[in-house]
C-alpha cells in the first residue's frame, strides 16, 4: 500500500469521528470526587467528631494539603494527556503542596514536645490509611485511565503514574475526614506512602493500557 | 530542530484547522505535507540500514496515528510540536518492535535465507500470524495489499468489492492487527 493511497483514504474520512467516546478531562475531574465520595461513604464515612474537628487547624490542614496535591496532579495529568504539552513545567507545581506540608511539619515540631514526635508520626491508623486511600482511589484511577486512553499520552507509564497520584489526592481528601490522626507528621509519612501505591499501580497499568 | 521551514509548519496550522472542520481537500494537503515532514524526521532518527525496518511503514503508522488522534490537537495551538511528538512516539514504538524482530531474525536465520521469495520487511511467520488473526474479507484484503503488493483497484476487482470497501477493510484489518499484536 502506497503512502499516497493511505493519504487519499484518510482524507476521505476527514469528518469521520473514530476517536470513540471521548470524555473531556474536566468532566472526569468533576466526576472523580463524586465517585470517591460514594466509595468513602460506603466504606468508612466521616469520623463522629467531624463537625467539631473543623475548628481545629490540624484537621483543616489535611484537606488543604490533599486538595492542593490533587489539583497539582490533575494539572500535570491534563498536560500529559496530549502530545507536546508542557507537563514537566507543570510538575514543578508540586512544590506548592510540598512547601505547605513542610511548613506544617515545622510548626508541629515546634509546638509538640520531642518525646511525642514518634507517636504522632506513627499514629493509630497507619494501616487503615495505606488500605483506605488506595481503595477509595482505585475507581478514580480507573476513570482517569479510561479518559486518558481516549487522548494521546506520549508517556503512557508516566501518565498512568500521575493519574494514580491524582486519584490518591482525591481519595485523601475524603479519607482525611475519617482518619483520627491529624498531625502533619502522620500526614507527611503515610499519605505519600499510600499515594505511591496508587501511582505505582497507575504506572503499571498505564504502560500497558495507554499505548496507542 | 524541526526539519522544515517555519512558514511551512505554520501553514499546517491553517490546513489542519480547515480539515477538522470537514474540509477534505485541506485535510489531504495537510496529510501530504505532514508525510513529507514526518518522512524527513523519521529518516534522520532511524538507522535505515538495519534489517526489518521500512521507513515508509513508519511514515504510514505516524499518519494513521495523526488521523485517529487528531481530536487531541486544539485550534490555536501550533501543529508542529504536536506532530513531532506523535512522530517521536511512533518512532520509538517502531524501534522497540524492530528490536524484538531482530532477535527472531538471528534465531531463525536459516529460515529467512531459505525464504527468499517472502516479503522483505518482516519475518514470514509474523505476517502469517498477523493475517491469521483476521477473518474473511479483511484477511483477503490485507493479504492482497500488504503481502502480495497488489493495488487497491486490482484487489477490488478480484474480490468483487468497491475500492472504498477495500480501503475500509484494509484499515480495519490493520487496526485489528495493531490491537492484537501492537501491545506488549
GROMACS .gro file of C-alpha atoms in nm:
model
  396
    1UNK     CA    1   0.000   0.000   0.000
    2UNK     CA    2   0.143   0.332  -0.105
    3UNK     CA    3   0.152   0.625   0.132
    4UNK     CA    4  -0.035   0.836  -0.123
    5UNK     CA    5  -0.321   0.587  -0.123
    6UNK     CA    6  -0.334   0.599   0.253
    7UNK     CA    7  -0.349   0.978   0.245
    8UNK     CA    8  -0.634   0.974  -0.007
    9UNK     CA    9  -0.823   0.729   0.206
   10UNK     CA   10  -0.770   0.918   0.531
   11UNK     CA   11  -0.863   1.247   0.366
   12UNK     CA   12  -1.195   1.093   0.267
   13UNK     CA   13  -1.262   1.033   0.633
   14UNK     CA   14  -1.189   1.388   0.744
   15UNK     CA   15  -1.526   1.434   0.910
   16UNK     CA   16  -1.550   1.080   1.043
   17UNK     CA   17  -1.532   1.058   1.418
   18UNK     CA   18  -1.339   0.747   1.511
   19UNK     CA   19  -1.192   0.850   1.844
   20UNK     CA   20  -1.472   0.662   2.019
   21UNK     CA   21  -1.643   0.813   2.320
   22UNK     CA   22  -1.421   1.100   2.435
   23UNK     CA   23  -1.495   1.215   2.789
   24UNK     CA   24  -1.333   1.555   2.842
   25UNK     CA   25  -1.072   1.570   3.116
   26UNK     CA   26  -1.252   1.846   3.305
   27UNK     CA   27  -1.568   1.641   3.335
   28UNK     CA   28  -1.366   1.346   3.464
   29UNK     CA   29  -1.215   1.583   3.721
   30UNK     CA   30  -1.569   1.671   3.832
   31UNK     CA   31  -1.693   1.311   3.838
   32UNK     CA   32  -1.388   1.187   4.029
   33UNK     CA   33  -1.474   1.349   4.368
   34UNK     CA   34  -1.833   1.222   4.340
   35UNK     CA   35  -1.704   0.871   4.274
   36UNK     CA   36  -1.457   0.894   4.563
   37UNK     CA   37  -1.728   1.031   4.794
   38UNK     CA   38  -1.959   0.742   4.712
   39UNK     CA   39  -1.692   0.481   4.788
   40UNK     CA   40  -1.590   0.671   5.101
   41UNK     CA   41  -1.944   0.689   5.241
   42UNK     CA   42  -1.998   0.316   5.180
   43UNK     CA   43  -1.662   0.201   5.320
   44UNK     CA   44  -1.586   0.446   5.601
   45UNK     CA   45  -1.787   0.766   5.643
   46UNK     CA   46  -1.665   1.071   5.835
   47UNK     CA   47  -1.548   1.033   6.192
   48UNK     CA   48  -1.801   1.102   6.471
   49UNK     CA   49  -1.648   1.436   6.577
   50UNK     CA   50  -1.619   1.557   6.218
   51UNK     CA   51  -1.808   1.885   6.261
   52UNK     CA   52  -1.641   1.975   6.591
   53UNK     CA   53  -1.297   1.899   6.439
   54UNK     CA   54  -1.349   2.152   6.162
   55UNK     CA   55  -1.248   2.426   6.403
   56UNK     CA   56  -0.905   2.270   6.465
   57UNK     CA   57  -0.623   2.381   6.241
   58UNK     CA   58  -0.451   2.042   6.219
   59UNK     CA   59  -0.771   1.881   6.088
   60UNK     CA   60  -0.830   2.152   5.828
   61UNK     CA   61  -0.470   2.140   5.710
   62UNK     CA   62  -0.520   1.779   5.596
   63UNK     CA   63  -0.781   1.893   5.345
   64UNK     CA   64  -0.571   2.183   5.224
   65UNK     CA   65  -0.270   1.959   5.168
   66UNK     CA   66  -0.466   1.681   4.998
   67UNK     CA   67  -0.662   1.930   4.788
   68UNK     CA   68  -0.351   2.114   4.668
   69UNK     CA   69  -0.182   1.786   4.584
   70UNK     CA   70  -0.487   1.663   4.391
   71UNK     CA   71  -0.514   1.988   4.193
   72UNK     CA   72  -0.143   1.981   4.109
   73UNK     CA   73  -0.156   1.624   3.987
   74UNK     CA   74  -0.472   1.693   3.783
   75UNK     CA   75  -0.292   1.981   3.612
   76UNK     CA   76   0.007   1.759   3.528
   77UNK     CA   77  -0.224   1.481   3.410
   78UNK     CA   78  -0.404   1.722   3.177
   79UNK     CA   79  -0.070   1.817   3.023
   80UNK     CA   80   0.035   1.452   2.985
   81UNK     CA   81  -0.290   1.362   2.812
   82UNK     CA   82  -0.200   1.524   2.482
   83UNK     CA   83   0.122   1.535   2.277
   84UNK     CA   84   0.372   1.818   2.325
   85UNK     CA   85   0.211   1.979   2.630
   86UNK     CA   86   0.440   2.127   2.898
   87UNK     CA   87   0.393   1.863   3.167
   88UNK     CA   88   0.747   1.892   3.304
   89UNK     CA   89   0.698   2.259   3.382
   90UNK     CA   90   0.366   2.186   3.549
   91UNK     CA   91   0.530   1.917   3.757
   92UNK     CA   92   0.710   2.198   3.939
   93UNK     CA   93   0.374   2.298   4.087
   94UNK     CA   94   0.426   2.006   4.324
   95UNK     CA   95   0.648   2.246   4.521
   96UNK     CA   96   0.335   2.426   4.640
   97UNK     CA   97   0.175   2.139   4.836
   98UNK     CA   98   0.523   2.023   4.937
   99UNK     CA   99   0.609   2.361   5.090
  100UNK     CA  100   0.274   2.382   5.271
  101UNK     CA  101   0.333   2.036   5.417
  102UNK     CA  102   0.691   2.122   5.515
  103UNK     CA  103   0.572   2.439   5.689
  104UNK     CA  104   0.308   2.240   5.877
  105UNK     CA  105   0.573   1.988   5.983
  106UNK     CA  106   0.794   2.273   6.101
  107UNK     CA  107   0.521   2.422   6.317
  108UNK     CA  108   0.427   2.081   6.454
  109UNK     CA  109   0.788   2.010   6.556
  110UNK     CA  110   0.797   2.345   6.736
  111UNK     CA  111   0.473   2.307   6.931
  112UNK     CA  112   0.489   1.934   7.010
  113UNK     CA  113   0.750   1.812   7.263
  114UNK     CA  114   1.020   1.592   7.114
  115UNK     CA  115   0.911   1.286   7.309
  116UNK     CA  116   0.577   1.279   7.127
  117UNK     CA  117   0.711   1.315   6.772
  118UNK     CA  118   0.739   0.943   6.704
  119UNK     CA  119   0.396   0.854   6.840
  120UNK     CA  120   0.237   1.141   6.643
  121UNK     CA  121   0.403   1.025   6.323
  122UNK     CA  122   0.311   0.658   6.367
  123UNK     CA  123  -0.043   0.745   6.480
  124UNK     CA  124  -0.310   0.484   6.545
  125UNK     CA  125  -0.438   0.437   6.197
  126UNK     CA  126  -0.142   0.389   5.964
  127UNK     CA  127  -0.254   0.052   5.830
  128UNK     CA  128  -0.601   0.186   5.759
  129UNK     CA  129  -0.454   0.480   5.574
  130UNK     CA  130  -0.250   0.253   5.349
  131UNK     CA  131  -0.557   0.046   5.265
  132UNK     CA  132  -0.828   0.315   5.254
  133UNK     CA  133  -0.662   0.567   5.023
  134UNK     CA  134  -0.583   0.311   4.750
  135UNK     CA  135  -0.932   0.160   4.787
  136UNK     CA  136  -1.112   0.492   4.753
  137UNK     CA  137  -0.875   0.600   4.477
  138UNK     CA  138  -0.889   0.280   4.269
  139UNK     CA  139  -1.217   0.357   4.088
  140UNK     CA  140  -1.098   0.713   4.035
  141UNK     CA  141  -0.776   0.583   3.881
  142UNK     CA  142  -0.980   0.355   3.655
  143UNK     CA  143  -1.186   0.654   3.542
  144UNK     CA  144  -0.874   0.858   3.471
  145UNK     CA  145  -0.711   0.573   3.278
  146UNK     CA  146  -1.023   0.540   3.065
  147UNK     CA  147  -1.024   0.913   2.992
  148UNK     CA  148  -0.651   0.914   2.913
  149UNK     CA  149  -0.688   0.620   2.677
  150UNK     CA  150  -0.907   0.835   2.453
  151UNK     CA  151  -0.642   1.106   2.448
  152UNK     CA  152  -0.287   1.059   2.320
  153UNK     CA  153  -0.035   1.034   2.606
  154UNK     CA  154   0.316   1.004   2.462
  155UNK     CA  155   0.449   0.891   2.803
  156UNK     CA  156   0.198   0.618   2.892
  157UNK     CA  157   0.361   0.497   3.213
  158UNK     CA  158   0.424   0.848   3.346
  159UNK     CA  159   0.068   0.950   3.260
  160UNK     CA  160  -0.058   0.642   3.446
  161UNK     CA  161   0.156   0.721   3.749
  162UNK     CA  162   0.034   1.081   3.762
  163UNK     CA  163  -0.325   0.962   3.719
  164UNK     CA  164  -0.266   0.736   4.020
  165UNK     CA  165  -0.124   1.026   4.222
  166UNK     CA  166  -0.421   1.247   4.129
  167UNK     CA  167  -0.661   0.970   4.229
  168UNK     CA  168  -0.473   0.936   4.559
  169UNK     CA  169  -0.502   1.309   4.622
  170UNK     CA  170  -0.877   1.300   4.569
  171UNK     CA  171  -0.909   0.987   4.784
  172UNK     CA  172  -0.702   1.151   5.061
  173UNK     CA  173  -0.935   1.448   5.058
  174UNK     CA  174  -1.214   1.219   5.178
  175UNK     CA  175  -1.010   0.980   5.387
  176UNK     CA  176  -0.888   1.279   5.590
  177UNK     CA  177  -1.245   1.322   5.717
  178UNK     CA  178  -1.235   0.973   5.862
  179UNK     CA  179  -0.882   0.937   5.993
  180UNK     CA  180  -0.837   1.027   6.363
  181UNK     CA  181  -0.470   1.116   6.313
  182UNK     CA  182  -0.440   1.486   6.238
  183UNK     CA  183  -0.072   1.553   6.299
  184UNK     CA  184   0.119   1.680   5.992
  185UNK     CA  185   0.386   1.428   6.092
  186UNK     CA  186   0.138   1.148   6.030
  187UNK     CA  187   0.014   1.306   5.708
  188UNK     CA  188   0.367   1.356   5.574
  189UNK     CA  189   0.459   0.994   5.640
  190UNK     CA  190   0.158   0.784   5.549
  191UNK     CA  191  -0.036   0.982   5.288
  192UNK     CA  192   0.257   0.989   5.043
  193UNK     CA  193   0.318   0.617   5.101
  194UNK     CA  194  -0.047   0.543   5.023
  195UNK     CA  195  -0.021   0.767   4.715
  196UNK     CA  196   0.285   0.577   4.598
  197UNK     CA  197   0.081   0.257   4.594
  198UNK     CA  198  -0.171   0.412   4.356
  199UNK     CA  199   0.097   0.587   4.149
  200UNK     CA  200   0.280   0.255   4.109
  201UNK     CA  201  -0.039   0.079   4.007
  202UNK     CA  202  -0.112   0.363   3.765
  203UNK     CA  203   0.235   0.342   3.611
  204UNK     CA  204   0.200  -0.033   3.566
  205UNK     CA  205  -0.149  -0.010   3.415
  206UNK     CA  206  -0.065   0.299   3.209
  207UNK     CA  207   0.237   0.133   3.049
  208UNK     CA  208   0.004  -0.135   2.919
  209UNK     CA  209  -0.337   0.026   2.869
  210UNK     CA  210  -0.242   0.371   2.746
  211UNK     CA  211  -0.031   0.273   2.446
  212UNK     CA  212  -0.164   0.365   2.106
  213UNK     CA  213   1.537   2.125   1.531
  214UNK     CA  214   1.221   2.087   1.316
  215UNK     CA  215   1.341   1.972   0.974
  216UNK     CA  216   1.123   2.207   0.772
  217UNK     CA  217   1.091   2.580   0.731
  218UNK     CA  218   0.880   2.751   0.993
  219UNK     CA  219   0.644   2.916   0.744
  220UNK     CA  220   0.564   2.574   0.604
  221UNK     CA  221   0.499   2.446   0.953
  222UNK     CA  222   0.269   2.737   1.025
  223UNK     CA  223   0.074   2.670   0.707
  224UNK     CA  224  -0.003   2.332   0.863
  225UNK     CA  225  -0.196   2.504   1.142
  226UNK     CA  226  -0.433   2.657   0.892
  227UNK     CA  227  -0.471   2.334   0.692
  228UNK     CA  228  -0.548   2.121   0.993
  229UNK     CA  229  -0.793   2.376   1.126
  230UNK     CA  230  -0.986   2.362   0.799
  231UNK     CA  231  -0.952   1.984   0.795
  232UNK     CA  232  -1.112   1.928   1.135
  233UNK     CA  233  -1.397   2.149   1.017
  234UNK     CA  234  -1.456   1.883   0.750
  235UNK     CA  235  -1.262   2.025   0.452
  236UNK     CA  236  -1.145   1.716   0.265
  237UNK     CA  237  -0.910   1.897   0.030
  238UNK     CA  238  -0.739   2.078   0.315
  239UNK     CA  239  -0.703   1.751   0.500
  240UNK     CA  240  -0.543   1.582   0.200
  241UNK     CA  241  -0.297   1.867   0.164
  242UNK     CA  242  -0.227   1.858   0.535
  243UNK     CA  243  -0.154   1.485   0.529
  244UNK     CA  244   0.063   1.521   0.220
  245UNK     CA  245   0.270   1.796   0.382
  246UNK     CA  246   0.281   1.606   0.710
  247UNK     CA  247   0.403   1.293   0.530
  248UNK     CA  248   0.697   1.484   0.381
  249UNK     CA  249   0.793   1.637   0.715
  250UNK     CA  250   0.749   1.314   0.904
  251UNK     CA  251   0.948   1.115   0.646
  252UNK     CA  252   1.241   1.352   0.684
  253UNK     CA  253   1.209   1.337   1.061
  254UNK     CA  254   1.198   0.956   1.062
  255UNK     CA  255   1.487   0.920   0.816
  256UNK     CA  256   1.710   1.124   1.044
  257UNK     CA  257   1.622   0.939   1.358
  258UNK     CA  258   1.604   0.579   1.246
  259UNK     CA  259   1.901   0.367   1.140
  260UNK     CA  260   1.772   0.281   0.794
  261UNK     CA  261   2.030   0.021   0.703
  262UNK     CA  262   1.920  -0.220   0.977
  263UNK     CA  263   1.712  -0.520   0.884
  264UNK     CA  264   1.341  -0.530   0.940
  265UNK     CA  265   1.285  -0.159   0.920
  266UNK     CA  266   1.083   0.007   0.649
  267UNK     CA  267   1.081   0.386   0.658
  268UNK     CA  268   0.756   0.408   0.465
  269UNK     CA  269   0.584   0.173   0.712
  270UNK     CA  270   0.676   0.410   0.990
  271UNK     CA  271   0.555   0.712   0.794
  272UNK     CA  272   0.220   0.541   0.739
  273UNK     CA  273   0.194   0.442   1.103
  274UNK     CA  274   0.253   0.802   1.204
  275UNK     CA  275  -0.008   0.929   0.957
  276UNK     CA  276  -0.263   0.680   1.085
  277UNK     CA  277  -0.190   0.788   1.443
  278UNK     CA  278  -0.224   1.153   1.343
  279UNK     CA  279  -0.560   1.068   1.189
  280UNK     CA  280  -0.704   0.874   1.481
  281UNK     CA  281  -0.569   1.119   1.740
  282UNK     CA  282  -0.645   1.441   1.553
  283UNK     CA  283  -0.904   1.534   1.815
  284UNK     CA  284  -0.616   1.585   2.061
  285UNK     CA  285  -0.500   1.887   1.861
  286UNK     CA  286  -0.677   2.207   1.964
  287UNK     CA  287  -0.747   2.507   1.747
  288UNK     CA  288  -0.497   2.783   1.810
  289UNK     CA  289  -0.217   2.550   1.914
  290UNK     CA  290   0.081   2.510   1.681
  291UNK     CA  291   0.058   2.183   1.487
  292UNK     CA  292   0.432   2.124   1.451
  293UNK     CA  293   0.520   2.029   1.812
  294UNK     CA  294   0.210   1.811   1.826
  295UNK     CA  295   0.303   1.637   1.502
  296UNK     CA  296   0.665   1.583   1.608
  297UNK     CA  297   0.559   1.445   1.945
  298UNK     CA  298   0.340   1.187   1.772
  299UNK     CA  299   0.616   1.106   1.522
  300UNK     CA  300   0.870   1.059   1.801
  301UNK     CA  301   0.631   0.839   1.997
  302UNK     CA  302   0.564   0.617   1.695
  303UNK     CA  303   0.933   0.604   1.601
  304UNK     CA  304   1.025   0.481   1.949
  305UNK     CA  305   0.745   0.227   1.927
  306UNK     CA  306   0.869   0.102   1.590
  307UNK     CA  307   1.225   0.090   1.720
  308UNK     CA  308   1.121  -0.131   2.012
  309UNK     CA  309   0.927  -0.366   1.792
  310UNK     CA  310   1.215  -0.384   1.548
  311UNK     CA  311   1.443  -0.484   1.833
  312UNK     CA  312   1.222  -0.777   1.905
  313UNK     CA  313   1.204  -0.871   1.542
  314UNK     CA  314   1.581  -0.877   1.510
  315UNK     CA  315   1.604  -1.134   1.788
  316UNK     CA  316   1.375  -1.358   1.589
  317UNK     CA  317   1.585  -1.296   1.278
  318UNK     CA  318   1.900  -1.425   1.444
  319UNK     CA  319   1.734  -1.733   1.586
  320UNK     CA  320   1.584  -1.829   1.254
  321UNK     CA  321   1.845  -1.703   1.016
  322UNK     CA  322   1.828  -2.025   0.814
  323UNK     CA  323   1.456  -1.989   0.755
  324UNK     CA  324   1.500  -1.633   0.642
  325UNK     CA  325   1.774  -1.720   0.397
  326UNK     CA  326   1.563  -2.004   0.255
  327UNK     CA  327   1.251  -1.793   0.229
  328UNK     CA  328   1.396  -1.552  -0.027
  329UNK     CA  329   1.066  -1.509  -0.204
  330UNK     CA  330   0.895  -1.376   0.107
  331UNK     CA  331   0.820  -1.012   0.183
  332UNK     CA  332   1.139  -0.819   0.256
  333UNK     CA  333   1.030  -0.619   0.559
  334UNK     CA  334   0.904  -0.875   0.806
  335UNK     CA  335   0.956  -1.232   0.907
  336UNK     CA  336   0.713  -1.457   0.723
  337UNK     CA  337   0.586  -1.621   1.035
  338UNK     CA  338   0.495  -1.285   1.190
  339UNK     CA  339   0.300  -1.190   0.881
  340UNK     CA  340   0.128  -1.526   0.882
  341UNK     CA  341   0.030  -1.490   1.244
  342UNK     CA  342  -0.098  -1.139   1.190
  343UNK     CA  343  -0.304  -1.244   0.889
  344UNK     CA  344  -0.439  -1.549   1.069
  345UNK     CA  345  -0.587  -1.323   1.334
  346UNK     CA  346  -0.812  -1.163   1.073
  347UNK     CA  347  -1.127  -1.301   0.923
  348UNK     CA  348  -1.283  -1.322   0.579
  349UNK     CA  349  -1.256  -1.016   0.359
  350UNK     CA  350  -1.026  -0.823   0.593
  351UNK     CA  351  -0.778  -1.107   0.568
  352UNK     CA  352  -0.808  -1.128   0.191
  353UNK     CA  353  -0.768  -0.752   0.152
  354UNK     CA  354  -0.472  -0.712   0.389
  355UNK     CA  355  -0.301  -1.011   0.231
  356UNK     CA  356  -0.352  -0.877  -0.122
  357UNK     CA  357  -0.234  -0.524  -0.043
  358UNK     CA  358   0.044  -0.577   0.210
  359UNK     CA  359   0.185  -0.916   0.122
  360UNK     CA  360   0.118  -0.960  -0.248
  361UNK     CA  361   0.165  -0.590  -0.315
  362UNK     CA  362  -0.142  -0.555  -0.533
  363UNK     CA  363  -0.308  -0.221  -0.598
  364UNK     CA  364  -0.639  -0.124  -0.448
  365UNK     CA  365  -0.806  -0.132  -0.788
  366UNK     CA  366  -0.678  -0.483  -0.862
  367UNK     CA  367  -0.784  -0.609  -0.523
  368UNK     CA  368  -1.127  -0.455  -0.556
  369UNK     CA  369  -1.176  -0.623  -0.893
  370UNK     CA  370  -1.060  -0.964  -0.773
  371UNK     CA  371  -1.270  -0.962  -0.459
  372UNK     CA  372  -1.572  -0.802  -0.626
  373UNK     CA  373  -1.569  -0.511  -0.383
  374UNK     CA  374  -1.576  -0.136  -0.434
  375UNK     CA  375  -1.242   0.043  -0.389
  376UNK     CA  376  -1.385   0.227  -0.091
  377UNK     CA  377  -1.483  -0.101   0.072
  378UNK     CA  378  -1.130  -0.234   0.011
  379UNK     CA  379  -0.980   0.070   0.184
  380UNK     CA  380  -1.212   0.040   0.480
  381UNK     CA  381  -1.146  -0.333   0.514
  382UNK     CA  382  -0.772  -0.270   0.490
  383UNK     CA  383  -0.768  -0.015   0.767
  384UNK     CA  384  -0.999  -0.214   0.990
  385UNK     CA  385  -0.772  -0.511   0.935
  386UNK     CA  386  -0.459  -0.312   1.019
  387UNK     CA  387  -0.618  -0.163   1.332
  388UNK     CA  388  -0.724  -0.507   1.441
  389UNK     CA  389  -0.370  -0.640   1.391
  390UNK     CA  390  -0.232  -0.342   1.580
  391UNK     CA  391  -0.472  -0.412   1.864
  392UNK     CA  392  -0.382  -0.779   1.880
  393UNK     CA  393  -0.004  -0.752   1.836
  394UNK     CA  394   0.087  -0.392   1.888
  395UNK     CA  395   0.078  -0.403   2.265
  396UNK     CA  396   0.322  -0.569   2.497
   0.00000   0.00000   0.00000
